[in-house]
Amino acid sequence: MANALDNAFSRANLESVWRYEGRRLRKSCFGIDRKSGKKFQENIASEFYQIRERIRGNFKPKGLLAIAKPKENGGHRIICVPTIADRIVQFAILNEIRPALEKRGLLNSISYGLIRNSNRTVGDARIQSIRFRNKHKWVYKADIEKFFDNIPRDIIVDLSSRIIPHRSLHKLIIPFVHTEIEDGFDPDWRNIIGRSGIVPGKGVRQGMPLSPYFAGLILRDLDKTLEKHGYRAIRYVDDIVAFFDCEEECTSFDKFLRGELEKLSLSIGAIGTKNSKTKVYKPEESAEFLGMEIAFSDSGEYELRISDKCVQNIGAKIAGLGRVDALLQKRVTLPRLGGFLDALSSGYLQAYKGAANHTELVHEVSTMKRAALVSAIEEALGQHFSALNKKQRRFLGIE
């Protein structure tokens, strides 16, 4: 009888992983081996064979490629990208262990954004937040500080060994806990990573397919405790929001949550201090949650809205791609420009679907997409741009 390792890495299951994840992987960033998803697909039979050979031996993941994304308030968010092959390995593992993790508490009333096809998406979390706030108007919100960078590895290894029943997969899962960054896009990537607080040997690197499940393992008992006490709470990875009837209840919950997180060597910022993400919102205040606002509407109830600042930032990001250097850096040339801007715009519109003011974002995205297109073509053509007639402009999509 085949064990979990054989099941997870059968040719049929690897092909199933590629059918489900391949489209996204073909568009995603490569890892430290610089092998793109498209290149992986060109030699997919050989790639699958190499994966199967690696997992049968003394498996060790390849190092991670660091992508540093600037934050609005300074500093960088570090995304750590595995090779395409190692992402396939992790997806194959997840396909095998996911049902057992659901039964063992990772799928619960508090946790969102983890279990696939279970009404626990980011959109579901936002909808539930509206339901809660329409009945309980005070909002408490906190983000666990540098969560992934501070997860104790020994606890994750212990929980993986105890909670994941597929023992033949432990030899693959545990090495990913210890995987480190070995390269970066930015020439100064080592210093950027150091300033961001990432310390070799500590924490779990964010960006691996397994990373959210490591988070789910370590916060499973916290979810159970919140359920047991009857808190109206939502946790999306390391974002926690809860709903109450008065400020005193929010303060009491803050004390309780800190005590529970301290048991895991984790922490949250103090309410009201500078740069702290721990906040209490009064009934009349719009509460930020998962990129949107839970805001009071003219109808007398709460609704989801995209903040004006968020709309402006998205527009600025799209408009900023109207530079030839920025496009070439992303390997976008003129034949791909229209499709690239369409795909990017569609992604933003889908991400904020359900907002009461979604039409404002549609208008901003449409306006800035056209501005980026015109700007890029104008820069590419130089002095010849002004000589374009109406028909030529219409042909180029800038009329």
Short mmCIF file of C-alpha atoms in Angstrom, two decimals:
data_model
loop_
_atom_site.label_atom_id
_atom_site.label_comp_id
_atom_site.label_asym_id
_atom_site.label_seq_id
_atom_site.Cartn_x
_atom_site.Cartn_y
_atom_site.Cartn_z
CA MET A 1 0.00 0.00 0.00
CA ALA A 2 1.40 3.39 -1.04
CA ASN A 3 2.34 5.82 1.72
CA ALA A 4 1.66 9.56 1.74
CA LEU A 5 4.98 10.34 0.06
CA ASP A 6 4.21 8.04 -2.86
CA ASN A 7 0.67 9.42 -3.17
CA ALA A 8 1.74 13.06 -3.06
CA PHE A 9 4.46 12.65 -5.66
CA SER A 10 2.87 10.25 -8.10
CA ARG A 11 3.06 11.49 -11.68
CA ALA A 12 -0.73 11.92 -11.70
CA ASN A 13 -0.68 14.11 -8.60
CA LEU A 14 2.20 16.24 -9.87
CA GLU A 15 0.28 16.80 -13.09
CA SER A 16 -2.78 17.73 -11.03
CA VAL A 17 -0.72 20.28 -9.11
CA TRP A 18 0.51 21.80 -12.36
CA ARG A 19 -3.02 21.98 -13.81
CA TYR A 20 -4.19 23.89 -10.76
CA GLU A 21 -1.12 26.06 -10.08
CA GLY A 22 0.65 26.16 -13.45
CA ARG A 23 -1.02 29.25 -14.84
CA ARG A 24 -0.06 31.29 -11.79
CA LEU A 25 3.45 29.83 -11.68
CA ARG A 26 4.05 30.68 -15.34
CA LYS A 27 3.35 34.33 -14.51
CA SER A 28 5.18 34.41 -11.19
CA CYS A 29 8.76 35.26 -10.34
CA PHE A 30 11.51 32.66 -10.70
CA GLY A 31 13.63 31.50 -7.75
CA ILE A 32 17.38 31.53 -7.17
CA ASP A 33 17.92 29.16 -10.13
CA ARG A 34 16.41 31.83 -12.45
CA LYS A 35 14.19 29.14 -14.00
CA SER A 36 10.82 30.61 -14.91
CA GLY A 37 7.50 28.82 -14.88
CA LYS A 38 7.45 28.86 -18.67
CA LYS A 39 10.92 27.28 -18.80
CA PHE A 40 9.82 24.67 -16.25
CA GLN A 41 6.85 23.75 -18.42
CA GLU A 42 9.01 23.32 -21.52
CA ASN A 43 10.81 20.41 -19.81
CA ILE A 44 8.08 19.35 -17.44
CA ALA A 45 8.60 15.58 -17.76
CA SER A 46 12.27 15.97 -16.84
CA GLU A 47 11.40 18.44 -14.04
CA PHE A 48 8.90 16.00 -12.51
CA TYR A 49 11.49 13.22 -12.70
CA GLN A 50 14.08 15.38 -10.90
CA ILE A 51 11.55 16.28 -8.19
CA ARG A 52 10.74 12.62 -7.60
CA GLU A 53 14.46 11.79 -7.38
CA ARG A 54 15.09 14.58 -4.89
CA ILE A 55 12.26 13.66 -2.54
CA ARG A 56 13.34 10.02 -2.46
CA GLY A 57 16.83 10.97 -1.31
CA ASN A 58 18.10 13.27 1.43
CA PHE A 59 15.84 16.14 0.47
CA LYS A 60 17.01 19.70 0.98
CA PRO A 61 15.11 22.71 -0.45
CA LYS A 62 16.94 25.25 -2.56
CA GLY A 63 17.53 28.65 -0.99
CA LEU A 64 15.07 31.52 -1.35
CA LEU A 65 15.15 34.63 -3.54
CA ALA A 66 14.33 37.83 -1.63
CA ILE A 67 12.10 40.48 -3.18
CA ALA A 68 12.01 43.71 -1.16
CA LYS A 69 8.77 45.69 -1.51
CA PRO A 70 8.85 49.22 -0.03
CA LYS A 71 6.25 49.96 2.65
CA GLU A 72 4.30 53.20 2.68
CA ASN A 73 5.57 54.08 6.17
CA GLY A 74 9.17 53.18 5.39
CA GLY A 75 11.19 49.98 5.41
CA HIS A 76 10.52 46.93 3.27
CA ARG A 77 8.29 43.89 3.21
CA ILE A 78 10.43 40.91 2.25
CA ILE A 79 8.85 38.22 0.06
CA CYS A 80 10.97 35.06 -0.07
CA VAL A 81 10.46 33.15 -3.31
CA PRO A 82 11.26 29.43 -3.66
CA THR A 83 12.25 27.89 -6.98
CA ILE A 84 9.38 26.72 -9.18
CA ALA A 85 10.32 23.10 -8.41
CA ASP A 86 10.24 23.68 -4.64
CA ARG A 87 6.88 25.40 -4.95
CA ILE A 88 5.58 22.30 -6.76
CA VAL A 89 6.95 20.15 -3.91
CA GLN A 90 5.12 22.28 -1.33
CA PHE A 91 1.84 22.28 -3.28
CA ALA A 92 2.05 18.48 -3.60
CA ILE A 93 2.59 18.20 0.16
CA LEU A 94 -0.36 20.52 0.85
CA ASN A 95 -2.69 18.50 -1.40
CA GLU A 96 -1.90 15.44 0.69
CA ILE A 97 -2.04 16.95 4.19
CA ARG A 98 -4.80 19.56 3.81
CA PRO A 99 -7.77 17.27 4.65
CA ALA A 100 -6.07 16.07 7.83
CA LEU A 101 -5.25 19.64 8.88
CA GLU A 102 -8.89 20.65 8.40
CA LYS A 103 -10.00 17.85 10.73
CA ARG A 104 -7.32 18.72 13.27
CA GLY A 105 -8.44 22.28 13.87
CA LEU A 106 -6.91 24.51 11.19
CA LEU A 107 -10.38 24.98 9.71
CA ASN A 108 -12.34 26.76 12.44
CA SER A 109 -14.72 29.66 12.96
CA ILE A 110 -11.89 32.14 13.68
CA SER A 111 -9.35 31.39 10.94
CA TYR A 112 -9.65 32.66 7.36
CA GLY A 113 -7.36 32.65 4.33
CA LEU A 114 -5.96 29.16 4.76
CA ILE A 115 -8.16 26.28 3.68
CA ARG A 116 -8.98 26.24 -0.03
CA ASN A 117 -12.61 26.08 -1.25
CA SER A 118 -14.13 26.41 2.22
CA ASN A 119 -15.77 29.86 2.28
CA ARG A 120 -12.79 31.20 4.22
CA THR A 121 -11.33 33.62 1.65
CA VAL A 122 -10.34 37.24 2.20
CA GLY A 123 -13.73 38.23 0.76
CA ASP A 124 -15.52 35.95 3.22
CA ALA A 125 -13.56 37.48 6.11
CA ARG A 126 -14.59 40.97 5.02
CA ILE A 127 -18.26 39.98 4.73
CA GLN A 128 -18.21 38.41 8.20
CA SER A 129 -16.64 41.58 9.60
CA ILE A 130 -19.64 43.58 8.34
CA ARG A 131 -22.06 41.11 9.92
CA PHE A 132 -20.27 41.37 13.25
CA ARG A 133 -19.97 45.16 13.25
CA ASN A 134 -23.62 45.76 12.42
CA LYS A 135 -24.39 44.09 15.77
CA HIS A 136 -21.30 45.06 17.81
CA LYS A 137 -19.98 48.48 16.82
CA TRP A 138 -16.69 48.75 18.75
CA VAL A 139 -13.75 47.23 16.85
CA TYR A 140 -10.45 45.97 18.16
CA LYS A 141 -7.73 45.31 15.59
CA ALA A 142 -4.15 44.01 15.94
CA ASP A 143 -1.40 42.57 13.77
CA ILE A 144 1.09 40.22 15.38
CA GLU A 145 4.43 42.04 15.24
CA LYS A 146 6.87 40.63 12.67
CA PHE A 147 4.92 37.41 12.90
CA PHE A 148 6.72 35.20 10.40
CA ASP A 149 10.13 36.53 11.42
CA ASN A 150 9.46 35.65 15.07
CA ILE A 151 7.76 32.25 14.81
CA PRO A 152 9.80 29.89 17.01
CA ARG A 153 11.09 27.16 14.73
CA ASP A 154 11.25 24.52 17.44
CA ILE A 155 7.54 24.95 18.11
CA ILE A 156 6.70 24.61 14.39
CA VAL A 157 8.82 21.47 14.09
CA ASP A 158 7.14 19.98 17.16
CA LEU A 159 3.63 20.87 15.97
CA SER A 160 4.32 19.57 12.47
CA SER A 161 5.50 16.27 13.89
CA ARG A 162 2.48 15.94 16.23
CA ILE A 163 -0.37 17.34 14.15
CA ILE A 164 0.51 16.23 10.62
CA PRO A 165 -0.15 12.47 10.60
CA HIS A 166 1.71 11.70 7.35
CA ARG A 167 5.07 10.65 8.79
CA SER A 168 6.64 9.92 5.41
CA LEU A 169 6.23 13.64 4.57
CA HIS A 170 7.90 14.98 7.72
CA LYS A 171 11.33 14.67 6.09
CA LEU A 172 10.17 17.15 3.43
CA ILE A 173 8.11 19.52 5.56
CA ILE A 174 10.61 20.19 8.34
CA PRO A 175 13.49 21.27 6.03
CA PHE A 176 11.23 24.04 4.69
CA VAL A 177 10.97 25.43 8.23
CA HIS A 178 14.73 26.01 8.14
CA THR A 179 14.99 27.34 4.57
CA GLU A 180 16.91 30.64 4.32
CA ILE A 181 17.39 33.46 1.81
CA GLU A 182 20.38 32.94 -0.47
CA ASP A 183 19.95 35.68 -3.07
CA GLY A 184 18.01 38.87 -3.76
CA PHE A 185 16.92 41.15 -6.59
CA ASP A 186 18.24 44.35 -5.07
CA PRO A 187 22.06 44.84 -5.19
CA ASP A 188 21.89 45.85 -1.51
CA TRP A 189 19.61 42.93 -0.55
CA ARG A 190 21.70 41.71 2.37
CA ASN A 191 21.55 45.07 4.15
CA ILE A 192 17.84 45.52 3.34
CA ILE A 193 17.07 42.11 4.85
CA GLY A 194 19.16 42.89 7.92
CA ARG A 195 17.34 46.19 8.47
CA SER A 196 13.96 44.47 8.04
CA GLY A 197 14.58 42.32 11.11
CA ILE A 198 15.09 38.94 9.44
CA VAL A 199 17.64 36.92 11.41
CA PRO A 200 19.08 33.66 10.03
CA GLY A 201 17.95 30.70 12.11
CA LYS A 202 14.90 32.53 13.47
CA GLY A 203 11.34 32.60 12.14
CA VAL A 204 9.79 31.18 8.99
CA ARG A 205 10.29 32.89 5.67
CA GLN A 206 7.17 34.51 4.22
CA GLY A 207 6.37 33.67 0.60
CA MET A 208 6.53 29.87 0.63
CA PRO A 209 3.23 28.01 -0.03
CA LEU A 210 3.71 26.21 3.31
CA SER A 211 4.22 29.42 5.31
CA PRO A 212 0.52 30.19 5.99
CA TYR A 213 0.07 26.61 7.19
CA PHE A 214 2.97 26.96 9.60
CA ALA A 215 1.11 30.05 10.87
CA GLY A 216 -2.07 28.02 11.16
CA LEU A 217 -0.30 25.34 13.16
CA ILE A 218 1.14 27.72 15.71
CA LEU A 219 -2.08 29.74 16.08
CA ARG A 220 -4.48 26.78 16.10
CA ASP A 221 -4.73 26.70 19.89
CA LEU A 222 -5.23 30.48 20.01
CA ASP A 223 -8.20 30.04 17.65
CA LYS A 224 -9.60 27.32 19.91
CA THR A 225 -9.23 29.56 22.96
CA LEU A 226 -11.00 32.46 21.24
CA GLU A 227 -13.80 30.10 20.23
CA LYS A 228 -14.07 28.71 23.75
CA HIS A 229 -14.49 32.19 25.24
CA GLY A 230 -17.10 33.11 22.64
CA TYR A 231 -15.23 36.04 21.14
CA ARG A 232 -16.58 37.47 17.88
CA ALA A 233 -13.17 37.42 16.21
CA ILE A 234 -11.63 36.93 12.79
CA ARG A 235 -8.01 35.96 12.17
CA TYR A 236 -6.52 36.27 8.69
CA VAL A 237 -3.00 34.82 9.09
CA ASP A 238 -1.53 37.39 11.54
CA ASP A 239 -4.31 40.02 11.32
CA ILE A 240 -6.81 39.78 14.18
CA VAL A 241 -10.03 41.77 14.47
CA ALA A 242 -12.75 41.43 17.14
CA PHE A 243 -16.06 43.17 17.78
CA PHE A 244 -17.51 44.44 21.06
CA ASP A 245 -20.22 46.61 22.60
CA CYS A 246 -18.00 49.03 24.52
CA GLU A 247 -14.43 50.27 24.91
CA GLU A 248 -13.91 48.38 28.18
CA GLU A 249 -14.53 45.06 26.42
CA CYS A 250 -11.90 45.98 23.81
CA THR A 251 -9.37 46.77 26.55
CA SER A 252 -10.11 43.52 28.33
CA PHE A 253 -9.65 41.56 25.09
CA ASP A 254 -6.35 43.32 24.44
CA LYS A 255 -5.00 42.10 27.80
CA PHE A 256 -6.28 38.58 27.15
CA LEU A 257 -4.80 38.39 23.64
CA ARG A 258 -1.39 39.62 24.81
CA GLY A 259 -1.26 36.92 27.44
CA GLU A 260 -2.11 34.19 24.94
CA LEU A 261 0.48 35.42 22.42
CA GLU A 262 3.19 35.67 25.07
CA LYS A 263 2.86 31.91 25.56
CA LEU A 264 4.01 31.58 21.93
CA SER A 265 6.80 34.18 22.25
CA LEU A 266 4.76 36.54 20.03
CA SER A 267 3.56 40.08 20.67
CA ILE A 268 1.39 42.96 19.45
CA GLY A 269 1.92 46.70 19.63
CA ALA A 270 0.45 48.87 22.38
CA ILE A 271 -2.88 50.58 21.70
CA GLY A 272 -2.48 54.16 20.53
CA THR A 273 1.32 54.29 20.33
CA LYS A 274 3.17 55.57 17.27
CA ASN A 275 3.47 53.05 14.41
CA SER A 276 1.47 50.46 16.38
CA LYS A 277 -1.08 48.51 14.36
CA THR A 278 -3.11 47.74 17.48
CA LYS A 279 -6.15 50.02 17.49
CA VAL A 280 -9.60 50.44 18.98
CA TYR A 281 -12.23 52.01 16.71
CA LYS A 282 -15.26 53.84 18.07
CA PRO A 283 -18.67 53.15 16.47
CA GLU A 284 -18.48 56.27 14.30
CA GLU A 285 -14.93 55.53 13.05
CA SER A 286 -14.06 53.58 9.91
CA ALA A 287 -12.07 50.48 10.86
CA GLU A 288 -9.31 49.25 8.57
CA PHE A 289 -9.31 45.54 7.82
CA LEU A 290 -7.64 43.55 5.04
CA GLY A 291 -7.12 46.52 2.75
CA MET A 292 -10.63 47.95 3.14
CA GLU A 293 -12.61 49.99 5.63
CA ILE A 294 -15.62 48.86 7.65
CA ALA A 295 -17.40 52.19 7.43
CA PHE A 296 -20.74 53.60 8.60
CA SER A 297 -23.03 54.37 5.65
CA ASP A 298 -25.91 56.74 5.01
CA SER A 299 -28.26 53.77 5.27
CA GLY A 300 -27.52 53.50 8.99
CA GLU A 301 -25.50 50.27 8.68
CA TYR A 302 -21.87 49.47 8.05
CA GLU A 303 -20.42 48.68 4.63
CA LEU A 304 -17.10 47.82 3.03
CA ARG A 305 -15.31 50.74 1.40
CA ILE A 306 -11.98 51.30 -0.28
CA SER A 307 -10.28 54.24 1.41
CA ASP A 308 -9.56 57.32 -0.70
CA LYS A 309 -5.86 56.87 0.06
CA CYS A 310 -5.94 53.28 -1.18
CA VAL A 311 -7.68 54.30 -4.43
CA GLN A 312 -5.07 57.01 -4.99
CA ASN A 313 -2.17 54.65 -4.24
CA ILE A 314 -3.44 52.05 -6.72
CA GLY A 315 -3.84 54.74 -9.37
CA ALA A 316 -0.31 55.99 -8.69
CA LYS A 317 1.13 52.48 -8.99
CA ILE A 318 -0.52 51.94 -12.37
CA ALA A 319 0.47 55.39 -13.63
CA GLY A 320 4.04 54.76 -12.47
CA LEU A 321 4.30 51.94 -14.99
CA GLY A 322 4.11 54.43 -17.83
CA ARG A 323 7.91 54.57 -17.92
CA VAL A 324 9.92 52.47 -20.35
CA ASP A 325 12.57 51.60 -17.74
CA ALA A 326 9.93 50.38 -15.29
CA LEU A 327 8.30 48.22 -17.97
CA LEU A 328 11.57 46.75 -19.22
CA GLN A 329 12.50 45.89 -15.64
CA LYS A 330 9.34 43.77 -15.61
CA ARG A 331 10.21 42.38 -19.07
CA VAL A 332 7.23 44.09 -20.66
CA THR A 333 7.68 45.22 -24.25
CA LEU A 334 5.23 47.08 -26.51
CA PRO A 335 3.43 43.96 -27.85
CA ARG A 336 2.72 42.91 -24.26
CA LEU A 337 1.98 46.36 -22.81
CA GLY A 338 -1.79 46.39 -23.32
CA GLY A 339 -2.25 42.87 -21.94
CA PHE A 340 0.03 43.60 -19.00
CA LEU A 341 -1.90 46.73 -17.98
CA ASP A 342 -5.22 44.93 -18.46
CA ALA A 343 -4.13 42.01 -16.27
CA LEU A 344 -2.77 44.32 -13.57
CA SER A 345 -5.92 46.43 -13.55
CA SER A 346 -8.14 43.36 -13.46
CA GLY A 347 -6.19 42.06 -10.46
CA TYR A 348 -6.79 45.26 -8.49
CA LEU A 349 -10.48 45.36 -9.38
CA GLN A 350 -10.96 41.74 -8.37
CA ALA A 351 -9.05 42.20 -5.10
CA TYR A 352 -11.45 44.95 -3.99
CA LYS A 353 -14.63 43.40 -5.35
CA GLY A 354 -17.57 43.90 -3.01
CA ALA A 355 -16.66 47.41 -1.88
CA ALA A 356 -19.58 49.84 -1.85
CA ASN A 357 -17.47 52.41 -3.73
CA HIS A 358 -15.98 49.94 -6.22
CA THR A 359 -17.01 52.18 -9.14
CA GLU A 360 -14.58 54.85 -7.85
CA LEU A 361 -11.74 52.35 -8.14
CA VAL A 362 -12.94 51.32 -11.62
CA HIS A 363 -12.78 54.95 -12.75
CA GLU A 364 -9.35 55.55 -11.19
CA VAL A 365 -7.88 52.35 -12.63
CA SER A 366 -9.29 53.06 -16.09
CA THR A 367 -7.97 56.63 -16.07
CA MET A 368 -4.49 55.71 -14.83
CA LYS A 369 -4.22 52.70 -17.16
CA ARG A 370 -4.77 54.97 -20.13
CA ALA A 371 -2.32 57.54 -18.68
CA ALA A 372 0.35 54.82 -18.33
CA LEU A 373 -0.23 53.63 -21.89
CA VAL A 374 0.01 57.13 -23.34
CA SER A 375 3.10 57.95 -21.27
CA ALA A 376 4.95 54.77 -22.29
CA ILE A 377 4.20 55.22 -25.99
CA GLU A 378 5.11 58.91 -25.85
CA GLU A 379 8.47 58.08 -24.25
CA ALA A 380 9.14 55.28 -26.75
CA LEU A 381 8.35 57.43 -29.80
CA GLY A 382 10.03 60.57 -28.51
CA GLN A 383 9.63 63.56 -30.86
CA HIS A 384 7.58 61.48 -33.29
CA PHE A 385 4.70 61.18 -30.80
CA SER A 386 3.34 64.66 -31.49
CA ALA A 387 3.17 63.86 -35.22
CA LEU A 388 0.68 61.01 -34.76
CA ASN A 389 -2.65 61.62 -36.46
CA LYS A 390 -6.06 60.70 -35.07
CA LYS A 391 -6.20 57.33 -36.84
CA GLN A 392 -2.73 56.34 -35.62
CA ARG A 393 -3.61 57.32 -32.06
CA ARG A 394 -6.79 55.27 -32.24
CA PHE A 395 -4.80 52.30 -33.58
CA LEU A 396 -2.37 52.56 -30.65
CA GLY A 397 -5.28 52.72 -28.18
CA ILE A 398 -4.47 56.20 -26.90
CA GLU A 399 -7.21 58.23 -28.60
#
